[in-house]
Coordinates of C-alpha atoms in Angstrom, one line a residue:
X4 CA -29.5 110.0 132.3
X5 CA -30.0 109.3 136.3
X6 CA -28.2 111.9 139.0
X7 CA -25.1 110.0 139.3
X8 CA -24.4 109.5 135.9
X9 CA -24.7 113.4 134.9
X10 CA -22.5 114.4 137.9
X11 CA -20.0 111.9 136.5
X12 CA -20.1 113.8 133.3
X13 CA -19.6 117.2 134.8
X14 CA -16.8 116.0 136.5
X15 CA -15.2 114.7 133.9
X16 CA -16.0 118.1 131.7
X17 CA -15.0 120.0 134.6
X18 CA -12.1 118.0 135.6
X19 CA -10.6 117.3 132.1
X20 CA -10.5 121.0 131.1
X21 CA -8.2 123.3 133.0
X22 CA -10.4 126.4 132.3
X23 CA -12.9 124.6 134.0
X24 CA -11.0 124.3 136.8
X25 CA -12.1 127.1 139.3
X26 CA -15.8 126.2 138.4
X27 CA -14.9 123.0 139.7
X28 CA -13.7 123.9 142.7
X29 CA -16.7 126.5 143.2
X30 CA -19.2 123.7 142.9
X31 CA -17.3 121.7 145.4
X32 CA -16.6 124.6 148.1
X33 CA -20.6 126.0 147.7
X34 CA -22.1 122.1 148.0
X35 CA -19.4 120.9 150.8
X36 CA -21.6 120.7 153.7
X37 CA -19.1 123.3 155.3
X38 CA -18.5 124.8 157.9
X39 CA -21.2 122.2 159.7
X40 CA -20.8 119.0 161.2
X41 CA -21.0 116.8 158.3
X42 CA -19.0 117.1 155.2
X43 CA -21.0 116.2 151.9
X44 CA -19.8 112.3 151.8
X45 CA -21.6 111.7 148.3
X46 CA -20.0 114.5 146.5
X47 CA -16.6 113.4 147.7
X48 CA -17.3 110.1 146.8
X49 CA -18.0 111.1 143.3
X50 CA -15.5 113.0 142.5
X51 CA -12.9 109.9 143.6
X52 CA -14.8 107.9 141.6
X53 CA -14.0 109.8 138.3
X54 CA -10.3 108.5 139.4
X55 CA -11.0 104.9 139.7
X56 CA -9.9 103.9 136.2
X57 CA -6.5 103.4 134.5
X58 CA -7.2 105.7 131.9
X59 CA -6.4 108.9 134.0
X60 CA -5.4 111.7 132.1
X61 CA -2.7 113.9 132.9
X62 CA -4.5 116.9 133.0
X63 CA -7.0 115.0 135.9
X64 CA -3.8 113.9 137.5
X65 CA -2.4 117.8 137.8
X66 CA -5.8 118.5 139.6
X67 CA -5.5 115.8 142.0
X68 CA -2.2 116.6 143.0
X69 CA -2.8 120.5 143.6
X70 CA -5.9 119.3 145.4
X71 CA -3.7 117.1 148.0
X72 CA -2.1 120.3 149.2
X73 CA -4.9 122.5 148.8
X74 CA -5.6 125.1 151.6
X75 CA -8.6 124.1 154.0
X76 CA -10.3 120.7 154.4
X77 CA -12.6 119.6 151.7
X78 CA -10.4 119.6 148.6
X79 CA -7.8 117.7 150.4
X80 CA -10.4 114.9 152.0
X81 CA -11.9 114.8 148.3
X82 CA -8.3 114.3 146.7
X83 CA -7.0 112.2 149.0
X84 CA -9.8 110.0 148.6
X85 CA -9.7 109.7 145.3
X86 CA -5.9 109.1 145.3
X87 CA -7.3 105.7 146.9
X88 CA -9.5 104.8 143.9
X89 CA -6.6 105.3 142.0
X90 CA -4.4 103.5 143.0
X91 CA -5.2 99.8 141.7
X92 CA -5.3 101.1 138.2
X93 CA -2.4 103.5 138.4
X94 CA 1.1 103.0 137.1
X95 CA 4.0 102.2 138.8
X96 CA 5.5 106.1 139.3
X97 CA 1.9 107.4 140.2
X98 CA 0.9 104.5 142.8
X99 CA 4.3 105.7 144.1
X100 CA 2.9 109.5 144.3
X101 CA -0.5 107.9 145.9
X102 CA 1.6 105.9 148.9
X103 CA 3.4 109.2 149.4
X104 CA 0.3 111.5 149.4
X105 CA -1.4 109.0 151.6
X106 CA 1.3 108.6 154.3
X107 CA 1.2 112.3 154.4
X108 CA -2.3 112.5 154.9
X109 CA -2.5 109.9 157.5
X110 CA -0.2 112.1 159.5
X111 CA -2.1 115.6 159.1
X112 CA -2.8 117.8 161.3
X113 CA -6.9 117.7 159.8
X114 CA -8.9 115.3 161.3
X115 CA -10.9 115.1 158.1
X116 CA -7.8 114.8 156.1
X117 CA -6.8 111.8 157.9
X118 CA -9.9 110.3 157.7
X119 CA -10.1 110.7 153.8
X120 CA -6.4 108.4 154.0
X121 CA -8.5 105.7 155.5
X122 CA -11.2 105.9 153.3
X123 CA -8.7 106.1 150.5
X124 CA -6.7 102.9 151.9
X125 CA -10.4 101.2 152.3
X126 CA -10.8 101.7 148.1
X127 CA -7.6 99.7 147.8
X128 CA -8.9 96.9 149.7
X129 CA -12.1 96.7 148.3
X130 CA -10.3 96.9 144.9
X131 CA -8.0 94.1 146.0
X132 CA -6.8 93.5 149.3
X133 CA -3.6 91.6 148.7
X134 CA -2.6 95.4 147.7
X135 CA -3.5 96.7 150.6
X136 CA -2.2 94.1 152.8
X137 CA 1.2 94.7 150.8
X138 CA 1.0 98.5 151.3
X139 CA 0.2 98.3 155.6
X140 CA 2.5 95.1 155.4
X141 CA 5.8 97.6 154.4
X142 CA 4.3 100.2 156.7
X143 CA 3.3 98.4 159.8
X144 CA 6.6 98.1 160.9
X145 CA 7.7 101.7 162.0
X146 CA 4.5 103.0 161.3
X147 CA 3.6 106.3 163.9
X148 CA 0.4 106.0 166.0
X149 CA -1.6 108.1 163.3
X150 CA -0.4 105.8 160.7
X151 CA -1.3 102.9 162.9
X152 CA -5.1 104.2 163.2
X153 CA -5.4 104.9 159.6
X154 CA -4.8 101.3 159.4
X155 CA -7.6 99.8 162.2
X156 CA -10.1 102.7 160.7
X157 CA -9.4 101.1 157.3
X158 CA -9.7 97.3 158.2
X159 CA -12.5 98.4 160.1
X160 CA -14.8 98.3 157.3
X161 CA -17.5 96.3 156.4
X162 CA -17.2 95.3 153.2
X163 CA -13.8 94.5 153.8
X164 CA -14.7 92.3 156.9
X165 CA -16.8 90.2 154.9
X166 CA -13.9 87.1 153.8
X167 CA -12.3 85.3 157.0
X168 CA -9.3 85.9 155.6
X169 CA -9.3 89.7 155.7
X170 CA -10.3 89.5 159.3
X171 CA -8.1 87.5 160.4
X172 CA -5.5 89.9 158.8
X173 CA -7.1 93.0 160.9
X174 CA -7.1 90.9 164.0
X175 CA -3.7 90.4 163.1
X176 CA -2.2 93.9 162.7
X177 CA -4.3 95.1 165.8
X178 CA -2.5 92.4 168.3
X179 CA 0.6 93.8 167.1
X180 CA -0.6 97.2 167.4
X181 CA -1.7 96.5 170.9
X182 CA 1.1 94.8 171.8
X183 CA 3.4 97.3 171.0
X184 CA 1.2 99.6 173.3
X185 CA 2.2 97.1 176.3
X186 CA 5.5 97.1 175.6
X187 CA 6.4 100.6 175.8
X188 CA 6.0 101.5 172.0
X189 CA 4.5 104.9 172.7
X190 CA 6.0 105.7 175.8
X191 CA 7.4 109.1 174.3
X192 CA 5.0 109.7 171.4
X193 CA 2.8 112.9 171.5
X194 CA -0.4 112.1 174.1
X195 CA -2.8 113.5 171.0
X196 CA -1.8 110.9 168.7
X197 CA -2.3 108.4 171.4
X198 CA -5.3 109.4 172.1
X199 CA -6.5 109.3 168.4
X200 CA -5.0 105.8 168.1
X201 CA -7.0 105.0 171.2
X202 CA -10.1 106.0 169.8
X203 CA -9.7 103.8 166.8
X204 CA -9.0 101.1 168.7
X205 CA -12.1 101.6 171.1
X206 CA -14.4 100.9 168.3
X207 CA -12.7 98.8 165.5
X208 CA -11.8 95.6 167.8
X209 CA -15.7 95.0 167.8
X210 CA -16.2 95.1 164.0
X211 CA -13.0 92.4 163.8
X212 CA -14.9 90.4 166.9
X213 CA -18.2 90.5 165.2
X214 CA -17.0 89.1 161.7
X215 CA -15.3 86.2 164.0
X216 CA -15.8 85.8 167.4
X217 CA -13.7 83.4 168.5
X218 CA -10.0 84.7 166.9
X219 CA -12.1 88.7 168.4
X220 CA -13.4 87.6 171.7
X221 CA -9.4 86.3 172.1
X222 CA -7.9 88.7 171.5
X223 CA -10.0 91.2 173.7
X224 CA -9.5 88.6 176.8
X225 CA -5.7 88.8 176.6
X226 CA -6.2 92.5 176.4
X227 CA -8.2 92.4 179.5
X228 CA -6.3 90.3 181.2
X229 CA -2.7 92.5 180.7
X230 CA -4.2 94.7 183.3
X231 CA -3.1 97.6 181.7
X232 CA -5.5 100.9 182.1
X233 CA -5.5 101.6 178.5
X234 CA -6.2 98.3 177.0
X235 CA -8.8 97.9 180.0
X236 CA -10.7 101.1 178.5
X237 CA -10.3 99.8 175.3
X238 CA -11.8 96.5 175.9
X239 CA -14.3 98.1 177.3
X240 CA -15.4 100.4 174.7
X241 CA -15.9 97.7 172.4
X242 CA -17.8 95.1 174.8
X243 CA -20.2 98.3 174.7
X244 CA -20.9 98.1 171.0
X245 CA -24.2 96.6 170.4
X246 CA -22.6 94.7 167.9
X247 CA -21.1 92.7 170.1
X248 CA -23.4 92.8 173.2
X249 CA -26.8 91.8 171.5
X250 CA -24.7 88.7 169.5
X251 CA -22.5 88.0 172.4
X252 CA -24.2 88.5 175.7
X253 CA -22.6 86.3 177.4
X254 CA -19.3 86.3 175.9
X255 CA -19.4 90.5 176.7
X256 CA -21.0 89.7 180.7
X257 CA -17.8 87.1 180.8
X258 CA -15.4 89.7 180.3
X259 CA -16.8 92.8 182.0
X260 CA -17.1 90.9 185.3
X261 CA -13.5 90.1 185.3
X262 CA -12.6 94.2 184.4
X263 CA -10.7 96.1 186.7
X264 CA -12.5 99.2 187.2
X265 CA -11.2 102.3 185.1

């Protein structure tokens, strides 16, 4: 039996038994990379991967829940993740539960909290993305600026960006996005939450430009071109990737000449 497949097994011992419980949660606390500057991304992983079948029991599902609201960080990011796996194979009342524990997430206070909402939101898409689409589709709407990076950080994933059609979805949501940036959308919003939309905008536009350039590039022209300070940073964040300025020299030298200086 390799690594992976006997950690899957104590999971599912530990996980499956409430007894085992706080043996559980030992083993995650003692191997969580924290405090430091990197949280242990494998162990979280496997743990949400235990949840990324139908045939959930109730006792599992108890965990997760008291995990989503545990005190400090990694519990939390692990859950939350893990409510992502989920939620393709769930039922109706617990994909419900999921949406709710997400949206929650995508609006917490932890950085590392809301990041586990993307990653969660990314396991949707990469289970099927017409659910996802469906799920950002009934948010995008009045979605708050944490919300609205939860869903760039989430598109912005490989994997994802890997059918034309996806992309072009991203490309999509993050015109609106920007566009309701120009138009006053966060004039009275919190200047954190801007700022933390802000960042991922200042990286994500270049994933969606380099899976297709011509429907990217276009979109980061008329963003140049609005003259606006923010976008203008924005734009010019991403014509910094190396994604973009090793594929797209001249494409990226196009648009930084014609830059107003931030």
């Amino acid at each position: 039996m390799c690594g992976r497949q006997a950690e899957t097994l104590q999971f599912q011992q530990w996980i499956e038994n409430r007894e085992h419980w706080p043996l559980l949660e030992g083993h995650m606390h003692n191997n969580s990379g924290l405090p430091g500057p990197r949280a242990n991304l494998e162990l979280a992983a496997g743990f949400a991967q235990y949840f990324a079948d139908a045939d959930i029991p109730d006792t599992a599902w108890a965990l997760l829940c008291s995990w989503v609201d545990a005190p400090g960080e990694f519990l939390p990011f692990c859950a939350v993740q893990a409510c992502g796996a989920h939620y393709a194979n769930a039922d109706e009342e617990r994909r419900c539960l999921v949406e709710s524990m997400l949206k929650a997430a995508m609006n917490d206070a932890r950085w590392r909290v809301r990041e586990a909402a993307a990653i969660g939101l990314q396991s949707i898409g990469e289970s099927d993305f017409r659910l996802l689409a469906d799920l950002l589709d009934g948010w995008r709407k009045d979605a708050a600026l944490l919300e609205q990076r939860a869903f760039v950080a989430a598109l912005a994933h490989p994997p994802l960006l890997k059918n034309r059609n996806h992309v072009l979805y991203a490309l999509d949501l993050a015109a609106e996005i920007t566009d309701g940036i120009l138009h006053g959308a966060v004039k009275d919003c919190e200047p954190e939450h801007f700022r933390v939309l802000s960042r991922g905008l200042e990286y994500s536009l270049s994933l969606f430009a380099a899976a297709e350039p011509e429907e990217g590039f276009a979109l980061l022209r008329r963003l140049a071109e609005s003259g606006d300070v923010r976008m203008i940073r924005i734009v010019k964040c991403n014509l910094g990737k190396t994604r973009l300025s090793k594929k797209h020299p001249d494409r990226v030298r196009e648009l930084l000449a014609g830059l107003t200086t931030v």
